Every structure is written in structure tokens, then in C-alpha cells.
Short mmCIF file of C-alpha atoms in Angstrom, two decimals:
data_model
loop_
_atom_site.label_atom_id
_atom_site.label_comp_id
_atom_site.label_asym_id
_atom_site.label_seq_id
_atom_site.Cartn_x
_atom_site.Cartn_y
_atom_site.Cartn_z
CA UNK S 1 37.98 -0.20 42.24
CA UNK S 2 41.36 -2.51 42.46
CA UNK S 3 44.61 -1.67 42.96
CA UNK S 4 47.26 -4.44 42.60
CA UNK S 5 50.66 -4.31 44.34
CA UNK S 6 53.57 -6.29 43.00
CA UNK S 7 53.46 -10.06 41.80
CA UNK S 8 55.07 -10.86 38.72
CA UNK S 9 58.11 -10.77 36.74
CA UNK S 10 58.76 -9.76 33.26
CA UNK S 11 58.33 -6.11 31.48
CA UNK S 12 54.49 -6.13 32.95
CA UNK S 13 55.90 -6.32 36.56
CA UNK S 14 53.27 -4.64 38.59
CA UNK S 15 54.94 -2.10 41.09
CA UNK S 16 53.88 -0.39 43.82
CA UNK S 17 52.34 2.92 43.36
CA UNK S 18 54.36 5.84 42.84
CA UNK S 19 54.33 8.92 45.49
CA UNK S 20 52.65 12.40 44.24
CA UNK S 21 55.56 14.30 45.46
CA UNK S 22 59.22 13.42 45.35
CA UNK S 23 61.89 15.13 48.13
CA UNK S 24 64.78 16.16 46.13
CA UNK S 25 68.44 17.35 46.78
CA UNK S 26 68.60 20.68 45.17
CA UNK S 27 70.82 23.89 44.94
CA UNK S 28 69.35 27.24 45.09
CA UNK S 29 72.05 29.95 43.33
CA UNK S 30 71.87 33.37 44.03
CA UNK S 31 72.99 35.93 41.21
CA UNK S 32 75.18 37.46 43.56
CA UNK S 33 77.05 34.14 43.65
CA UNK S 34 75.91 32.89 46.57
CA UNK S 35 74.44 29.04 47.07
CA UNK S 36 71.74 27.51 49.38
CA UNK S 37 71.54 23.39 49.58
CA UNK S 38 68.01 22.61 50.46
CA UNK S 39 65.60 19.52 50.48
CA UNK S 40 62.85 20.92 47.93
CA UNK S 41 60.08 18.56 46.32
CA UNK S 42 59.23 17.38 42.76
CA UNK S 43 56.05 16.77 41.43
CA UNK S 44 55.96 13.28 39.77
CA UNK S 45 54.10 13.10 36.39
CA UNK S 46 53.73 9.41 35.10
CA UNK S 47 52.06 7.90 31.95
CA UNK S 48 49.12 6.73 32.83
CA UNK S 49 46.72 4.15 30.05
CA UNK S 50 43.17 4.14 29.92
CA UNK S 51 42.11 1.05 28.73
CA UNK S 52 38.41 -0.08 28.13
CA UNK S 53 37.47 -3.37 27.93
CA UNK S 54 41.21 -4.61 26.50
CA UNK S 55 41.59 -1.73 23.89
CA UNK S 56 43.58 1.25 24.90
CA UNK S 57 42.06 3.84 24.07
CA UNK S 58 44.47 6.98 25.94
CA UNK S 59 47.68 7.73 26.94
CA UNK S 60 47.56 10.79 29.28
CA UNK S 61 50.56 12.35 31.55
CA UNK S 62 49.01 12.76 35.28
CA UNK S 63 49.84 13.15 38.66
CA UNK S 64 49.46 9.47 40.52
CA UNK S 65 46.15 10.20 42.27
CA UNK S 66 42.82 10.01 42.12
CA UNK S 67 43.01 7.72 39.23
CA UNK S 68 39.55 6.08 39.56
CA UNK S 69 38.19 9.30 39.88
CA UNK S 70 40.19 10.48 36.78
CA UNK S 71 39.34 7.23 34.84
CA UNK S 72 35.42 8.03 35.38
CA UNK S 73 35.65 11.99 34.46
CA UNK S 74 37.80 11.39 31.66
CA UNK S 75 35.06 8.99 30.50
CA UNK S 76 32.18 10.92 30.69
CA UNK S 77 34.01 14.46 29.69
CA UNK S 78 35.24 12.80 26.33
CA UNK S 79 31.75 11.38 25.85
CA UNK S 80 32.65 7.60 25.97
CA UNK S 81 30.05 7.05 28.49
CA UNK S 82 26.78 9.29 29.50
CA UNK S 83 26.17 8.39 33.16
CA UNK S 84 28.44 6.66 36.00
CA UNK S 85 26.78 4.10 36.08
CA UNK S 86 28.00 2.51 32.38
CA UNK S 87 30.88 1.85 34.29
CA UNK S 88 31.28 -1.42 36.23
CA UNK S 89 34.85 -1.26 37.77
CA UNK S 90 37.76 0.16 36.96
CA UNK S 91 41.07 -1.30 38.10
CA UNK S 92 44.86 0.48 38.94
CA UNK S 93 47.56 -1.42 37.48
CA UNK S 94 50.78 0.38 37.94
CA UNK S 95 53.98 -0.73 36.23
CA UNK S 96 57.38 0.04 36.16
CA UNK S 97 56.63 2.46 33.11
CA UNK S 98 53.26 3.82 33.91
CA UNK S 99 50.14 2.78 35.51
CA UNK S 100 47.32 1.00 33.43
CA UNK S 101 43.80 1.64 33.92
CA UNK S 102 41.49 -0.99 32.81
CA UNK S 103 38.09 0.09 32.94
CA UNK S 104 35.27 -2.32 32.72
CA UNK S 105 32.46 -0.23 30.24
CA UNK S 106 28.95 -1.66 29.81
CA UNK S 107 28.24 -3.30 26.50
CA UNK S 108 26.82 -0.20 24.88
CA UNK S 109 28.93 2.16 25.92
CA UNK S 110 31.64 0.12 24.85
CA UNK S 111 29.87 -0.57 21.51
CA UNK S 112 29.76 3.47 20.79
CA UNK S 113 33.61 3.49 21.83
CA UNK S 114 34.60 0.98 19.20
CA UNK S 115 32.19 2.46 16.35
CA UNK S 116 33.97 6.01 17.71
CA UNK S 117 37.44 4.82 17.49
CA UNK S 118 36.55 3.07 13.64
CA UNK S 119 35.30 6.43 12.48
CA UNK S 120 38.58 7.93 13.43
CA UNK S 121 40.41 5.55 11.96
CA UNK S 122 38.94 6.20 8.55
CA UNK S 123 40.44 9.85 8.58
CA UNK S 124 43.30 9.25 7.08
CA UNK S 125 44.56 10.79 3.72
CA UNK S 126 41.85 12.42 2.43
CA UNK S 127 41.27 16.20 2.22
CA UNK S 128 38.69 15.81 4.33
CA UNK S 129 40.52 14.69 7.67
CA UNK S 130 41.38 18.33 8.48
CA UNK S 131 37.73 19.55 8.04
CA UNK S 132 36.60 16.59 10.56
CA UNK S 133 39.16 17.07 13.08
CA UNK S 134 38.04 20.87 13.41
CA UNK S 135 34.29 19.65 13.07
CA UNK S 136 35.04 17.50 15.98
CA UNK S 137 36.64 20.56 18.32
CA UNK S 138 33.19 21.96 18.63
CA UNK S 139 31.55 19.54 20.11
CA UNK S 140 27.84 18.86 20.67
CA UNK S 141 27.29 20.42 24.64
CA UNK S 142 24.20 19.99 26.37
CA UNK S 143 22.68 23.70 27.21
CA UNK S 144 22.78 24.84 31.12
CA UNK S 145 19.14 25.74 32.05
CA UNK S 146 19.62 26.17 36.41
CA UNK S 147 18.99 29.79 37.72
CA UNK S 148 20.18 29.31 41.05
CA UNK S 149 22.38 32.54 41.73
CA UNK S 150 25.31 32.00 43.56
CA UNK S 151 26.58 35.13 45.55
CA UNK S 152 29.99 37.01 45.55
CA UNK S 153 30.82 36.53 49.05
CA UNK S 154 30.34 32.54 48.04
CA UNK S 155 32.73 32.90 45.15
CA UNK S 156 35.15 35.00 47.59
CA UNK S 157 34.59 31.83 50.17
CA UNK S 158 35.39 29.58 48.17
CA UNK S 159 38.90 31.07 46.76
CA UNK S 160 40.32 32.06 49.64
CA UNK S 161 40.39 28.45 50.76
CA UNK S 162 41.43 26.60 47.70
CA UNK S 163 44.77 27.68 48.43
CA UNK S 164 45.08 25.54 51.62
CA UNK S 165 43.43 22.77 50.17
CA UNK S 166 45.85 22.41 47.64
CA UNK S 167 47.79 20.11 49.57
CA UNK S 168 50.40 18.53 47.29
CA UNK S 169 51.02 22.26 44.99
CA UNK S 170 51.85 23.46 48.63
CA UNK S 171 54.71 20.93 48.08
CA UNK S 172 55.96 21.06 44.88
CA UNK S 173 54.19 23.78 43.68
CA UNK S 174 53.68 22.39 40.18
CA UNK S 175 50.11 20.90 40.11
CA UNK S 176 46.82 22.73 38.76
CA UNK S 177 43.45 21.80 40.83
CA UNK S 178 39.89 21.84 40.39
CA UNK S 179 37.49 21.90 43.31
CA UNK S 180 33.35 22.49 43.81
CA UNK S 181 31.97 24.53 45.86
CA UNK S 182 28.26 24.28 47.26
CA UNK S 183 25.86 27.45 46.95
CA UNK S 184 27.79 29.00 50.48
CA UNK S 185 31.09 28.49 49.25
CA UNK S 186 32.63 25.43 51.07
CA UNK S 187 34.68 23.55 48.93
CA UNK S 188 33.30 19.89 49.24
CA UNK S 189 35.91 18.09 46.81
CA UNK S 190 39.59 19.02 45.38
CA UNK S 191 41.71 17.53 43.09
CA UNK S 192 45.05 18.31 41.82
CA UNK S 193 47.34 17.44 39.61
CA UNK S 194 50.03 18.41 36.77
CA UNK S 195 47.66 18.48 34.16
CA UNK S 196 44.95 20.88 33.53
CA UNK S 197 42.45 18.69 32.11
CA UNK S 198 43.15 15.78 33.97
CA UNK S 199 42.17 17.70 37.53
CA UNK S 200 38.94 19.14 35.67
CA UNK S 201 38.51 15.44 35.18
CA UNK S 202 39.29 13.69 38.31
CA UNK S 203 36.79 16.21 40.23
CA UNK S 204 34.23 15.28 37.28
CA UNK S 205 34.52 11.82 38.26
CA UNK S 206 34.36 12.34 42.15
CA UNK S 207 31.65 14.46 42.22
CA UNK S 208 29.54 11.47 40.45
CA UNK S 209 31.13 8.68 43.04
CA UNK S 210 30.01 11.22 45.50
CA UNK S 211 26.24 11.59 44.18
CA UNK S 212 27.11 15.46 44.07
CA UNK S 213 24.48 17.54 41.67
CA UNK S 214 26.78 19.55 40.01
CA UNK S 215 23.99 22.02 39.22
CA UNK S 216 23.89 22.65 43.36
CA UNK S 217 26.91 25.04 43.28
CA UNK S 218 30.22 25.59 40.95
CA UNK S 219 33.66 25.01 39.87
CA UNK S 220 36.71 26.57 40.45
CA UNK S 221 39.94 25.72 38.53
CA UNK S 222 43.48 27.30 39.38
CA UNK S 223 44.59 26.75 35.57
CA UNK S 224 43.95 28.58 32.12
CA UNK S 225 40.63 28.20 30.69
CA UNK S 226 40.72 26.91 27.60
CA UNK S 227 37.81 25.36 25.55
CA UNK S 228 38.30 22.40 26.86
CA UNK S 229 37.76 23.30 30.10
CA UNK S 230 34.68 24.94 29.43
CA UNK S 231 33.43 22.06 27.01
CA UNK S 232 34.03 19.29 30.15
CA UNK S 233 32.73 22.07 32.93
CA UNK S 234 29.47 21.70 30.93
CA UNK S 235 29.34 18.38 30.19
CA UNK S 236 29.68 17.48 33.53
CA UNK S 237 27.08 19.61 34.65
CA UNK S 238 28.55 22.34 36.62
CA UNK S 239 26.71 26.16 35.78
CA UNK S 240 29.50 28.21 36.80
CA UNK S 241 32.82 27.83 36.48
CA UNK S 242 35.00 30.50 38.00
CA UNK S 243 38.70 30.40 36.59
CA UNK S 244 41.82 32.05 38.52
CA UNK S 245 42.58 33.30 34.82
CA UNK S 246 41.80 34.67 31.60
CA UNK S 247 39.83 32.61 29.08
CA UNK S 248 40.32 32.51 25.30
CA UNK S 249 37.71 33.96 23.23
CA UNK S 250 36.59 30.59 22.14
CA UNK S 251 36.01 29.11 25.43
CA UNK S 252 33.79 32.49 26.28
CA UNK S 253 31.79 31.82 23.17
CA UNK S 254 31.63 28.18 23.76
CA UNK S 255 30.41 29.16 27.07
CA UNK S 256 27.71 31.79 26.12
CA UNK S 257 26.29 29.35 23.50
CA UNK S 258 25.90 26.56 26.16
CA UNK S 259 24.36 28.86 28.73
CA UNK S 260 27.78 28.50 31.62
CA UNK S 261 27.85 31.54 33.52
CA UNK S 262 32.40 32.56 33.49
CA UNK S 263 33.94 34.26 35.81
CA UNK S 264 38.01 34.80 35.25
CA UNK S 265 40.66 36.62 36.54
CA UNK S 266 39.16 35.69 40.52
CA UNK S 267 41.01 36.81 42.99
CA UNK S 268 39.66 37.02 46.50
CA UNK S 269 38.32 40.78 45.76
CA UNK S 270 37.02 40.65 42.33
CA UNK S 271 36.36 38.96 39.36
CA UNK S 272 36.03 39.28 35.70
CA UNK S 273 31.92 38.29 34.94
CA UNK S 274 32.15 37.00 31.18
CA UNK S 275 29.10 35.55 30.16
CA UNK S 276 25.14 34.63 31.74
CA UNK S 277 25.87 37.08 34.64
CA UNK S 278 22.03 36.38 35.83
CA UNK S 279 23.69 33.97 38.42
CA UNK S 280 25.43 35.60 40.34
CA UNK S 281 24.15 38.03 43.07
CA UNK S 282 25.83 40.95 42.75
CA UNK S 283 23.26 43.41 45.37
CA UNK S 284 25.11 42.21 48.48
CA UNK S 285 22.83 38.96 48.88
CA UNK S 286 25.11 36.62 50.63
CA UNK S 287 24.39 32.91 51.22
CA UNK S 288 21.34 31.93 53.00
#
């Protein structure tokens, strides 16, 4: 991975990179009248380009960090590549607009990128189009076979420490974060930011730089689960994902069909078991 400071003129001026979190003047009112000035932060949120091989292929809103760990989860969530290794490099480019991330694909993943993107591109003005694009929402998952159970006082482990390893929401408390947990409950990676998706898939891609099975514990995520999140949860591996909230009925049938073992609603004293529940130790077995 590159990263390239500033060196040019022009509208492609490369800049230095932005900060996660931005100190701001602001005024707290009070409803009884009253005002407090007080130095609170900002989460920044920045356009940020995926581009593969010269074509840009995504335009996603994200939080400035982790990139090349967002570039490779986004990658292999959204099927453009199927291991870590069909990617060579990927560089950081950011600009005064945005930050551009050029990813260097090997030749056939890039060739099943372009014959993607030409499909797509044929959609257009038929009656058909809408009948592909919700054909394409339920997507092709591989099915979750691992039986290791994972015990409560793991899951419990693992959520009351997220919290303090959410180091830039403790700023600007505006950023959703993913972690993974091993079997005990440590949390052995966290990433944040303002999007959902885009945390799911930064800790996608840094559990792969990291050589972490993702079948060797679970996933936590702070945010709503959605299909999505379920659909890249089990792409990426992972066969539990334990969500702070509630999940749509699509995402739990998505997730029974695939074989993820859901937990919602955690808190640090319970949690909501929605589907496979033959993972998780629920006899008081704790870790071993």
C-alpha cells in the first residue's frame, strides 16, 4: 500500500490526508434559555473512489481510515475478487475533493469486473431491468458449515469492551464499528467509521491482511443489521455475527438459508438468538 502526500498543481492536487475527527466551536442551548460554549468534535465523512485498474468502479462516503483495509473488504464483499490475494497493491490518493483508491486487481479478477460492469450496463430500458436489479439483491452466499460453539460469557466479553475500543465514536460519537472476536471473547481487530457497510468492510479486509480465519470466532457490529450486513458477514466468512440491534426479517432469512448463527438486540446481559442457535453454549460452558 501507497499513500502520496502533496506534489502537484491543478484540480488533481494531491493533499494531505484528512483527520477522522474534527474539533469544532459549538453552542450547547438549554430549553430553559440557558447557553454552554464548548469545544465538541465532528466526525469527517469524505468521498472516497474505488478505482480498479483505471476504471472507477465506486463512489462511497467513509470515514478517512483504514482505507486499504476498506478497499480489500469492499472487494471481496461485493464479489469483485474471491481471495486477497487477486489483489496486488492498492494505493491512497487523497485530493482536495476526496481520496482516490486505485487498486491494482489481477488480470482475471479484473476481467470478471469489466464483463460485471457490461452486464449492468445493458439494463437499461427494458421491463426487465427491475426484475434483474431485485434478482441481483439476493445474492449467491456460500453456506456456513463450522460447529465451533462460542459461549455467552464470550459474547458478554466481547461487548463490554467494544465500547472502549471505539476510539474515534468516543469523540464524535457518530461512527458505527465492526470488530472480531476470537472463541474467548477478545476483540483482536476494530474498525469504525460513519458508514455501516463500509466498517463491516474495512474489518473484512483486515482480518485477511491479518491471516485471521474468520471461522475461529465472530463478529460484532454496533449498527442495524440489514441484509447487507448479513450477505458480507457471510461472504467473508465469519459464523456468527452478533448485532447491538434488531435485524430485518430478510437479513434473518438470508441468514438461516446460509447457515450464520444471529444474535441481536446484545447487550452485555442478554441477547436475542435468531437463527442456527447450535453455536452458542448456552449450559454455562465458558471459554476454555
Amino acid at each position: 500500500m501507497q499513500q502520496k502526500l502533496p506534489q502537484q498543481a491543478g484540480d488533481d492536487t494531491l493533499v494531505a490526508m484528512p483527520p477522522v475527527v474534527v474539533p469544532v466551536k459549538l453552542r450547547q442551548l438549554g430549553f430553559d434559555g440557558a447557553h454552554l460554549d464548548r469545544l465538541d468534535c465532528l466526525a469527517e465523512e469524505v468521498p472516497v473512489a474505488l478505482v480498479y485498474n483505471g476504471i472507477s468502479h465506486a463512489v462511497m462516503m467513509a470515514s478517512p481510515a483504514h482505507l486499504e483495509d476498506f478497499a480489500r473488504g469492499f472487494s471481496l464483499s461485493e464479489g469483485i475478487i474471491e481471495k486477497a490475494g487477486e489483489i496486488r497493491d492498492v494505493e491512497i490518493l487523497p485530493h482536495a475533493k476526496g481520496i482516490e483508491l486505485k487498486i491494482d486487481l489481477a488480470p482475471e479478477s479484473f476481467w470478471r469486473l469489466k464483463e460485471r460492469r457490461r452486464t449492468i450496463a445493458g439494463r437499461t430500458g427494458c421491463g426487465l431491468c427491475g426484475l434483474d436489479s431485485l434478482e441481483a439483491v439476493a445474492r449467491d452466499l456460500p453456506k456456513i458449515d463450522g460447529q465451533q460453539k462460542i459461549s455467552l460469557h464470550a459474547i458478554e466479553r466481547a461487548l463490554q469492551a467494544l465500547p472502549a475500543a471505539q476510539v474515534f465514536n468516543q469523540q464524535a460519537h457518530a461512527l458505527h464499528a465492526a470488530a472480531y472476536a476470537d472463541a474467548a471473547g477478545t476483540l483482536l481487530l476494530v474498525r469504525e467509521d460513519v458508514g455501516r457497510h463500509n466498517a463491516l468492510d474495512k474489518l473484512v479486509g483486515a482480518a485477511g491482511r491479518a491471516g485471521i480465519d474468520p471461522a475461529s470466532g465472530f463478529c460484532v457490529i454496533t449498527s442495524r443489521c440489514s441484509v447487507e450486513m448479513v450477505q458480507k458477514t457471510v461472504i467473508a466468512g465469519f459464523p456468527i455475527l452478533v448485532s447491538v440491534s434488531a435485524p430485518t426479517q430478510m437479513a434473518a432469512k438470508v441468514a438461516d438459508e446460509a447457515g450464520l448463527t444471529l444474535l441481536a438486540l446484545a447487550r452485555e446481559d442478554s441477547a436475542l438468538i435468531v437463527t442456527h442457535p447450535q453455536r452458542i453454549a448456552t449450559s454455562g460452558e465458558h471459554d476454555k
